[in-house]
Amino acid sequence: MSAPTKAPEKAEKKATVKRAIKPTEQAHPAQASQPAKRERVFSGIQPSNIPHIGNYLGAIRHWVAEQDRYDNIYCVVDLHALTIPQDPAELRQNTRNLAALLLACGIDPKRSALFVQSHISAHAELAWILNCVTPTGWLNRMTQFKVKAGEDREAASTGLYDYPVLMAADILLYQADGVPVGDDQRQHVELTRDIANTFNHRFGETFVEPRALIREVGARIMALDEPDKKMSKSGAEPSYLSLLDPPEVIRKKIARATTDSQRTIVFDESRPGIYNLLTIYQMLGDESREQVETEFAGKGYKEFKAALADRVIAALEPIQRRYAELASDPAQLDALLAEGAARVRPLAEQTLRLAKERVGLI
Ligand code: TYM
């Protein structure tokens, strides 16, 4: 049987695969009073550094806001972090810190399962099976690999190359309907759909084909110093606002953010610097674009940047306060993460069992 060669980026078809196995809604206490109709979402974030305001506005904030709408599974993807060299002690610390920060942002363990990827071995196992149905040509097209591997592609780890297949396993294990992510993950979710579709065609319906849930606004927050580039955890210090930056650092970074030589403070996409800062300002408030533009009509960059810094500081202050409390109790955090994993493990194992059976493993 030959592997289909359809390009992932062409895969725009509707998700047609029904849940092939009964999800374990009963394993979610928060679901007890809900009909089993809620769509499931899965998303992940890497513990490679402290998240920045782009991660927050593009993903985390939506996870938090929509917890009552979906059946939610969120994951600290430590196996993904291993695809680039990590200091083991730092990785351990970053994993716990990130979990604490997600809780501080408002992920509620009663409504969302939060766990660490490596605590459920089915992720790595399913990734292997999916590797065997994923043509290398599909992986060769992944733009994020090209960016992350840089000039010396031969030196990049095999894990970095194979990263999107592990990501597909993350999503497909839980039969997720939706994957709330920023714009940079769109291609990976499309690849996931293609992998699911290929597998289902070859072996019978096994996986739900998920769709990316990407917002129109804030799905691509740009770097402060180079607004034509995406804000990234691996960027230089002045390029991003970390969720744990103290107020004076926030003020300094925003004051130095690149704008342009024009004066008006308006949402003009041809002026990426000011457009990006205005987007952050608008998203952290509750106003329309018009209201924001009216607020700054006749004012200069200095006033706008001061107002933006005030708004960012005010938004992050309660998060930072809760984070300090949560991070100071690693034992409680570990217990919470173990509970999150225990809650979703049966579903992951059920899907893995089915996939193994389908491909002929005895
Ligand atoms: P990661 O850790 O790079 O980013 C976490 C989330 O933040 C979004 N994001 C942004 N959104 C707006 N503007 C930006 N500048 C920006 N930078 C990052 C990302 O799109 C993401 O939603 N591969 C994933 C982690 C992952 C995953 C998964 C996600 C692993 N398995 C399964 C969903 C489902 C990643 O590296 O995200």
Short mmCIF file of C-alpha atoms and ligand atoms in Angstrom, two decimals:
data_model
loop_
_atom_site.label_atom_id
_atom_site.label_comp_id
_atom_site.label_asym_id
_atom_site.label_seq_id
_atom_site.Cartn_x
_atom_site.Cartn_y
_atom_site.Cartn_z
CA MET A 1 0.00 0.00 0.00
CA SER A 2 1.58 3.28 -1.00
CA ALA A 3 1.50 6.39 1.17
CA PRO A 4 -0.58 9.24 -0.22
CA THR A 5 1.56 12.14 -1.34
CA LYS A 6 -0.95 14.94 -0.91
CA ALA A 7 0.69 18.05 0.51
CA PRO A 8 -0.40 18.87 4.08
CA GLU A 9 -1.02 22.49 3.20
CA LYS A 10 -3.63 21.44 0.66
CA ALA A 11 -5.62 19.55 3.22
CA GLU A 12 -8.55 21.87 3.79
CA LYS A 13 -11.24 19.26 3.79
CA LYS A 14 -13.83 19.10 6.54
CA ALA A 15 -13.25 16.86 9.50
CA THR A 16 -15.51 13.93 8.81
CA VAL A 17 -14.20 11.29 11.14
CA LYS A 18 -16.54 10.66 14.03
CA ARG A 19 -15.18 9.70 17.42
CA ALA A 20 -14.00 6.17 16.72
CA ILE A 21 -13.89 5.25 20.37
CA LYS A 22 -15.98 6.39 23.28
CA PRO A 23 -14.16 9.23 25.00
CA THR A 24 -13.86 8.88 28.74
CA GLU A 25 -16.03 11.86 29.62
CA GLN A 26 -16.97 10.03 32.77
CA ALA A 27 -13.34 10.32 33.83
CA HIS A 28 -13.78 14.10 34.02
CA PRO A 29 -15.56 14.97 37.25
CA ALA A 30 -16.22 18.46 35.91
CA GLN A 31 -18.18 16.89 33.08
CA ALA A 32 -20.54 14.90 35.26
CA SER A 33 -23.46 17.30 34.93
CA GLN A 34 -22.76 18.11 31.27
CA PRO A 35 -24.09 16.24 28.30
CA ALA A 36 -21.27 14.34 26.59
CA LYS A 37 -21.57 16.64 23.58
CA ARG A 38 -18.88 19.17 24.37
CA GLU A 39 -16.10 19.38 21.86
CA ARG A 40 -12.70 18.48 23.16
CA VAL A 41 -9.68 20.75 22.81
CA PHE A 42 -6.05 19.84 23.28
CA SER A 43 -3.11 22.19 23.28
CA GLY A 44 0.49 22.24 24.44
CA ILE A 45 3.27 24.62 25.32
CA GLN A 46 6.99 24.00 25.58
CA PRO A 47 8.87 24.47 28.83
CA SER A 48 11.83 25.93 26.97
CA ASN A 49 11.67 29.35 28.62
CA ILE A 50 9.25 31.62 30.44
CA PRO A 51 6.24 32.25 28.18
CA HIS A 52 5.94 35.67 26.59
CA ILE A 53 3.02 37.93 25.89
CA GLY A 54 2.67 36.33 22.42
CA ASN A 55 2.11 32.89 23.98
CA TYR A 56 -0.38 34.49 26.32
CA LEU A 57 -2.39 36.47 23.77
CA GLY A 58 -2.14 33.88 21.01
CA ALA A 59 -2.95 30.82 23.10
CA ILE A 60 -3.04 30.72 26.91
CA ARG A 61 -5.63 33.47 27.33
CA HIS A 62 -8.05 31.65 25.04
CA TRP A 63 -7.50 28.37 26.85
CA VAL A 64 -8.45 30.10 30.08
CA ALA A 65 -11.42 31.99 28.66
CA GLU A 66 -13.03 28.96 27.03
CA GLN A 67 -12.77 26.43 29.82
CA ASP A 68 -16.55 26.27 30.22
CA ARG A 69 -17.13 25.78 26.54
CA TYR A 70 -14.92 22.77 25.87
CA ASP A 71 -13.63 19.59 27.41
CA ASN A 72 -10.09 20.86 27.96
CA ILE A 73 -6.74 19.09 27.96
CA TYR A 74 -3.55 21.15 28.32
CA CYS A 75 -0.06 19.81 28.30
CA VAL A 76 3.44 20.99 29.21
CA VAL A 77 5.30 19.37 26.34
CA ASP A 78 8.65 18.48 27.87
CA LEU A 79 9.45 15.84 25.23
CA HIS A 80 9.20 18.55 22.60
CA ALA A 81 11.65 20.70 24.56
CA LEU A 82 14.26 17.92 24.26
CA THR A 83 14.47 18.49 20.51
CA ILE A 84 16.97 21.25 21.20
CA PRO A 85 19.75 20.87 23.80
CA GLN A 86 18.50 21.38 27.38
CA ASP A 87 20.25 21.57 30.70
CA PRO A 88 18.52 18.79 32.71
CA ALA A 89 18.22 20.79 35.94
CA GLU A 90 16.85 23.78 34.05
CA LEU A 91 14.36 21.64 32.17
CA ARG A 92 13.05 20.20 35.44
CA GLN A 93 12.70 23.70 36.86
CA ASN A 94 11.15 25.16 33.72
CA THR A 95 8.58 22.36 33.55
CA ARG A 96 7.30 23.05 37.05
CA ASN A 97 7.50 26.81 36.58
CA LEU A 98 5.50 26.64 33.39
CA ALA A 99 2.79 24.53 35.04
CA ALA A 100 2.63 27.06 37.89
CA LEU A 101 2.40 29.91 35.42
CA LEU A 102 -0.43 28.28 33.46
CA LEU A 103 -2.37 27.86 36.69
CA ALA A 104 -1.57 31.46 37.63
CA CYS A 105 -2.94 32.58 34.27
CA GLY A 106 -6.24 30.90 35.16
CA ILE A 107 -6.10 27.28 33.98
CA ASP A 108 -8.45 25.70 36.48
CA PRO A 109 -7.61 22.07 37.29
CA LYS A 110 -11.26 21.39 38.05
CA ARG A 111 -12.28 22.27 34.54
CA SER A 112 -9.12 21.42 32.59
CA ALA A 113 -6.74 18.50 32.77
CA LEU A 114 -3.21 19.91 33.01
CA PHE A 115 -0.33 17.44 32.81
CA VAL A 116 3.24 16.87 31.70
CA GLN A 117 3.70 15.09 28.37
CA SER A 118 6.39 12.63 29.49
CA HIS A 119 4.10 11.38 32.28
CA ILE A 120 1.99 9.60 29.68
CA SER A 121 4.19 7.25 27.69
CA ALA A 122 1.51 6.78 25.02
CA HIS A 123 2.67 10.05 23.39
CA ALA A 124 6.05 8.64 22.41
CA GLU A 125 4.58 5.26 21.46
CA LEU A 126 1.90 6.64 19.19
CA ALA A 127 4.45 8.99 17.62
CA TRP A 128 6.42 5.93 16.45
CA ILE A 129 3.39 4.37 14.83
CA LEU A 130 2.49 7.66 13.16
CA ASN A 131 6.09 8.06 11.94
CA CYS A 132 5.54 4.94 9.93
CA VAL A 133 2.61 6.44 8.00
CA THR A 134 4.09 9.93 7.54
CA PRO A 135 6.00 10.48 4.29
CA THR A 136 9.27 12.34 4.84
CA GLY A 137 8.20 14.70 2.06
CA TRP A 138 5.56 16.12 4.38
CA LEU A 139 8.12 16.81 7.09
CA ASN A 140 10.46 18.38 4.55
CA ARG A 141 7.86 21.08 3.98
CA MET A 142 7.56 22.14 7.62
CA THR A 143 8.62 25.76 7.81
CA GLN A 144 9.24 25.74 11.55
CA PHE A 145 11.89 23.04 11.19
CA LYS A 146 13.66 25.14 8.59
CA VAL A 147 13.62 28.17 10.88
CA LYS A 148 14.66 26.28 14.03
CA ALA A 149 17.34 24.18 12.36
CA GLY A 150 18.90 27.29 10.82
CA GLU A 151 21.82 27.12 8.42
CA ASP A 152 23.29 23.84 9.64
CA ARG A 153 20.33 21.57 9.02
CA GLU A 154 22.46 18.42 9.12
CA ALA A 155 23.35 19.15 12.74
CA ALA A 156 19.73 19.49 13.90
CA SER A 157 18.48 16.55 15.95
CA THR A 158 16.28 13.89 14.41
CA GLY A 159 13.81 14.82 17.15
CA LEU A 160 13.56 18.38 15.83
CA TYR A 161 12.82 17.05 12.35
CA ASP A 162 10.25 14.61 13.68
CA TYR A 163 8.71 17.08 16.13
CA PRO A 164 5.46 17.57 14.14
CA VAL A 165 4.71 13.84 14.29
CA LEU A 166 5.01 13.85 18.08
CA MET A 167 2.71 16.85 18.07
CA ALA A 168 0.23 14.89 15.95
CA ALA A 169 0.39 12.05 18.47
CA ASP A 170 -0.33 14.51 21.31
CA ILE A 171 -3.50 15.68 19.63
CA LEU A 172 -4.76 12.40 18.16
CA LEU A 173 -4.34 10.43 21.39
CA TYR A 174 -7.13 12.47 22.93
CA GLN A 175 -9.42 12.49 19.89
CA ALA A 176 -9.39 16.29 20.10
CA ASP A 177 -11.82 18.20 17.89
CA GLY A 178 -10.03 21.52 18.20
CA VAL A 179 -6.49 22.73 18.79
CA PRO A 180 -6.30 26.31 20.08
CA VAL A 181 -2.93 27.67 18.96
CA GLY A 182 -1.18 30.72 17.55
CA ASP A 183 -0.69 31.14 13.83
CA ASP A 184 2.78 29.56 13.82
CA GLN A 185 1.28 26.15 14.63
CA ARG A 186 -1.23 26.14 11.78
CA GLN A 187 0.92 24.02 9.49
CA HIS A 188 1.53 21.46 12.23
CA VAL A 189 -2.19 21.06 12.89
CA GLU A 190 -2.83 20.65 9.17
CA LEU A 191 -0.17 17.96 9.07
CA THR A 192 -1.91 16.28 12.02
CA ARG A 193 -5.13 16.19 10.01
CA ASP A 194 -3.32 14.63 7.09
CA ILE A 195 -1.71 12.00 9.26
CA ALA A 196 -5.06 11.16 10.86
CA ASN A 197 -6.72 11.00 7.47
CA THR A 198 -4.04 8.75 6.01
CA PHE A 199 -4.16 6.42 8.99
CA ASN A 200 -7.97 6.25 8.94
CA HIS A 201 -7.97 5.42 5.23
CA ARG A 202 -5.40 2.69 5.56
CA PHE A 203 -6.51 1.07 8.76
CA GLY A 204 -10.11 2.11 9.38
CA GLU A 205 -11.49 5.00 11.36
CA THR A 206 -9.33 5.49 14.38
CA PHE A 207 -8.66 9.19 14.93
CA VAL A 208 -10.75 12.34 14.94
CA GLU A 209 -9.37 14.82 12.40
CA PRO A 210 -8.85 17.97 14.45
CA ARG A 211 -9.10 21.56 13.29
CA ALA A 212 -6.89 24.45 14.34
CA LEU A 213 -8.62 27.12 16.42
CA ILE A 214 -6.75 30.28 15.52
CA ARG A 215 -8.02 33.77 16.35
CA GLU A 216 -8.03 36.59 13.89
CA VAL A 217 -6.48 39.01 16.35
CA GLY A 218 -3.33 38.27 18.34
CA ALA A 219 -2.47 34.95 16.70
CA ARG A 220 0.86 36.39 15.63
CA ILE A 221 2.37 38.87 18.06
CA MET A 222 5.56 40.30 16.63
CA ALA A 223 8.98 40.94 18.19
CA LEU A 224 9.27 44.35 19.88
CA ASP A 225 12.63 45.18 18.35
CA GLU A 226 12.01 43.66 14.90
CA PRO A 227 8.27 43.83 14.24
CA ASP A 228 8.58 41.97 10.96
CA LYS A 229 9.55 38.85 12.95
CA LYS A 230 7.38 36.75 15.25
CA MET A 231 7.88 37.26 19.00
CA SER A 232 9.74 34.16 20.10
CA LYS A 233 11.08 32.61 23.31
CA SER A 234 14.40 32.11 21.63
CA GLY A 235 14.66 35.75 20.56
CA ALA A 236 16.96 38.30 22.22
CA GLU A 237 15.85 39.79 25.58
CA PRO A 238 14.54 43.12 24.19
CA SER A 239 12.41 41.32 21.62
CA TYR A 240 9.77 39.91 23.97
CA LEU A 241 7.79 40.70 27.09
CA SER A 242 8.02 37.75 29.46
CA LEU A 243 5.00 37.09 31.65
CA LEU A 244 7.34 37.37 34.65
CA ASP A 245 9.09 40.62 33.68
CA PRO A 246 9.04 43.13 36.53
CA PRO A 247 7.36 46.53 35.88
CA GLU A 248 10.56 48.48 35.26
CA VAL A 249 11.72 45.94 32.66
CA ILE A 250 8.33 46.10 30.93
CA ARG A 251 8.53 49.92 30.78
CA LYS A 252 12.04 49.82 29.39
CA LYS A 253 11.30 47.20 26.72
CA ILE A 254 8.16 49.01 25.56
CA ALA A 255 9.89 52.40 25.53
CA ARG A 256 12.55 50.91 23.26
CA ALA A 257 10.14 49.02 21.00
CA THR A 258 10.58 49.80 17.31
CA THR A 259 7.96 52.07 15.77
CA ASP A 260 8.40 54.33 12.74
CA SER A 261 8.86 57.96 11.82
CA GLN A 262 5.16 58.66 11.36
CA ARG A 263 3.13 60.31 14.09
CA THR A 264 -0.37 58.88 14.08
CA ILE A 265 -1.38 56.07 16.41
CA VAL A 266 -3.64 54.01 14.20
CA PHE A 267 -4.09 50.32 13.26
CA ASP A 268 -2.23 50.38 9.96
CA GLU A 269 -0.86 46.99 8.94
CA SER A 270 1.75 48.61 6.73
CA ARG A 271 3.32 49.97 9.93
CA PRO A 272 4.14 46.71 11.75
CA GLY A 273 5.71 48.21 14.89
CA ILE A 274 2.84 50.42 15.99
CA TYR A 275 0.27 47.93 14.69
CA ASN A 276 1.73 45.23 16.91
CA LEU A 277 1.84 47.45 20.01
CA LEU A 278 -1.73 48.61 19.41
CA THR A 279 -2.85 44.99 19.05
CA ILE A 280 -1.33 44.14 22.45
CA TYR A 281 -2.97 47.24 23.93
CA GLN A 282 -6.37 46.43 22.50
CA MET A 283 -6.27 42.76 23.49
CA LEU A 284 -5.44 43.56 27.09
CA GLY A 285 -8.35 46.00 27.28
CA ASP A 286 -11.92 45.75 26.28
CA GLU A 287 -12.21 48.34 23.52
CA SER A 288 -12.70 48.36 19.80
CA ARG A 289 -9.95 49.55 17.46
CA GLU A 290 -11.87 52.77 16.90
CA GLN A 291 -12.03 53.47 20.61
CA VAL A 292 -8.30 52.90 20.97
CA GLU A 293 -7.53 55.16 18.03
CA THR A 294 -9.80 57.90 19.45
CA GLU A 295 -8.08 57.61 22.81
CA PHE A 296 -4.70 58.38 21.23
CA ALA A 297 -5.76 60.85 18.55
CA GLY A 298 -3.38 63.81 18.64
CA LYS A 299 -1.09 62.07 21.14
CA GLY A 300 2.47 60.88 20.58
CA TYR A 301 4.32 57.58 20.85
CA LYS A 302 5.62 58.49 24.29
CA GLU A 303 2.15 58.78 25.79
CA PHE A 304 0.92 55.69 24.01
CA LYS A 305 3.90 53.61 25.13
CA ALA A 306 3.45 54.75 28.74
CA ALA A 307 -0.24 53.75 28.59
CA LEU A 308 0.67 50.39 27.04
CA ALA A 309 3.27 49.71 29.74
CA ASP A 310 0.68 50.55 32.44
CA ARG A 311 -1.78 48.17 30.87
CA VAL A 312 0.70 45.30 30.51
CA ILE A 313 1.92 45.77 34.10
CA ALA A 314 -1.66 45.81 35.42
CA ALA A 315 -2.54 42.66 33.45
CA LEU A 316 0.53 40.75 34.60
CA GLU A 317 0.51 41.82 38.25
CA PRO A 318 -2.15 39.35 39.47
CA ILE A 319 -0.63 36.55 37.37
CA GLN A 320 2.80 37.19 38.86
CA ARG A 321 1.38 37.26 42.38
CA ARG A 322 -0.41 33.92 41.97
CA TYR A 323 2.64 32.47 40.27
CA ALA A 324 4.86 33.31 43.25
CA GLU A 325 2.48 31.43 45.56
CA LEU A 326 2.11 28.38 43.33
CA ALA A 327 5.79 28.07 42.47
CA SER A 328 6.71 28.10 46.15
CA ASP A 329 4.96 24.75 46.68
CA PRO A 330 6.46 22.23 44.22
CA ALA A 331 4.99 19.24 46.08
CA GLN A 332 1.45 20.53 45.60
CA LEU A 333 2.23 21.33 42.00
CA ASP A 334 3.55 17.81 41.36
CA ALA A 335 0.45 16.31 42.96
CA LEU A 336 -1.75 18.43 40.75
CA LEU A 337 0.14 17.42 37.61
CA ALA A 338 -0.04 13.75 38.61
CA GLU A 339 -3.78 14.12 39.03
CA GLY A 340 -4.08 15.76 35.60
CA ALA A 341 -2.17 12.89 33.99
CA ALA A 342 -4.22 10.27 35.83
CA ARG A 343 -7.39 11.85 34.55
CA VAL A 344 -6.50 11.66 30.86
CA ARG A 345 -4.23 8.59 30.79
CA PRO A 346 -7.12 6.12 30.28
CA LEU A 347 -8.19 7.95 27.13
CA ALA A 348 -4.63 8.07 25.77
CA GLU A 349 -4.13 4.38 26.47
CA GLN A 350 -7.43 3.45 24.90
CA THR A 351 -6.53 5.29 21.69
CA LEU A 352 -3.04 3.81 21.63
CA ARG A 353 -4.44 0.32 22.10
CA LEU A 354 -6.80 0.83 19.20
CA ALA A 355 -4.03 2.19 16.95
CA LYS A 356 -1.76 -0.76 17.80
CA GLU A 357 -4.53 -3.21 17.07
CA ARG A 358 -5.36 -1.49 13.79
CA VAL A 359 -1.80 -1.70 12.47
CA GLY A 360 -1.46 -5.36 13.44
CA LEU A 361 0.56 -5.36 16.64
CA ILE A 362 -0.38 -8.28 18.83
P1 TYM B 1 5.08 27.01 21.82
O1 TYM B 1 5.52 26.50 23.16
O2 TYM B 1 6.13 27.57 20.91
O3 TYM B 1 3.97 28.12 21.97
C1 TYM B 1 2.82 27.92 22.77
C2 TYM B 1 1.62 28.59 22.09
O4 TYM B 1 1.90 29.99 21.90
C3 TYM B 1 1.63 30.34 20.54
N1 TYM B 1 2.57 31.41 20.14
C4 TYM B 1 2.19 32.63 19.72
N2 TYM B 1 0.99 33.18 19.54
C5 TYM B 1 0.96 34.47 19.10
N3 TYM B 1 2.07 35.21 18.83
C6 TYM B 1 3.30 34.67 18.98
N4 TYM B 1 4.39 35.40 18.71
C7 TYM B 1 3.40 33.32 19.44
N5 TYM B 1 4.45 32.51 19.71
C8 TYM B 1 3.92 31.34 20.13
C9 TYM B 1 1.89 29.07 19.77
O5 TYM B 1 1.26 29.08 18.51
C10 TYM B 1 1.33 28.02 20.71
O6 TYM B 1 -0.06 27.90 20.53
N6 TYM B 1 4.52 22.91 18.98
C11 TYM B 1 3.92 23.72 20.03
C12 TYM B 1 3.62 22.92 21.29
C13 TYM B 1 2.81 21.69 21.09
C14 TYM B 1 1.43 21.63 20.77
C15 TYM B 1 1.12 20.26 20.73
C16 TYM B 1 0.46 22.61 20.54
C17 TYM B 1 3.26 20.40 21.20
N7 TYM B 1 2.25 19.55 21.00
C18 TYM B 1 -0.18 19.82 20.44
C19 TYM B 1 -0.84 22.16 20.25
C20 TYM B 1 -1.15 20.81 20.20
C21 TYM B 1 4.86 24.83 20.42
O7 TYM B 1 6.06 24.73 20.24
O8 TYM B 1 4.27 25.88 21.05
#
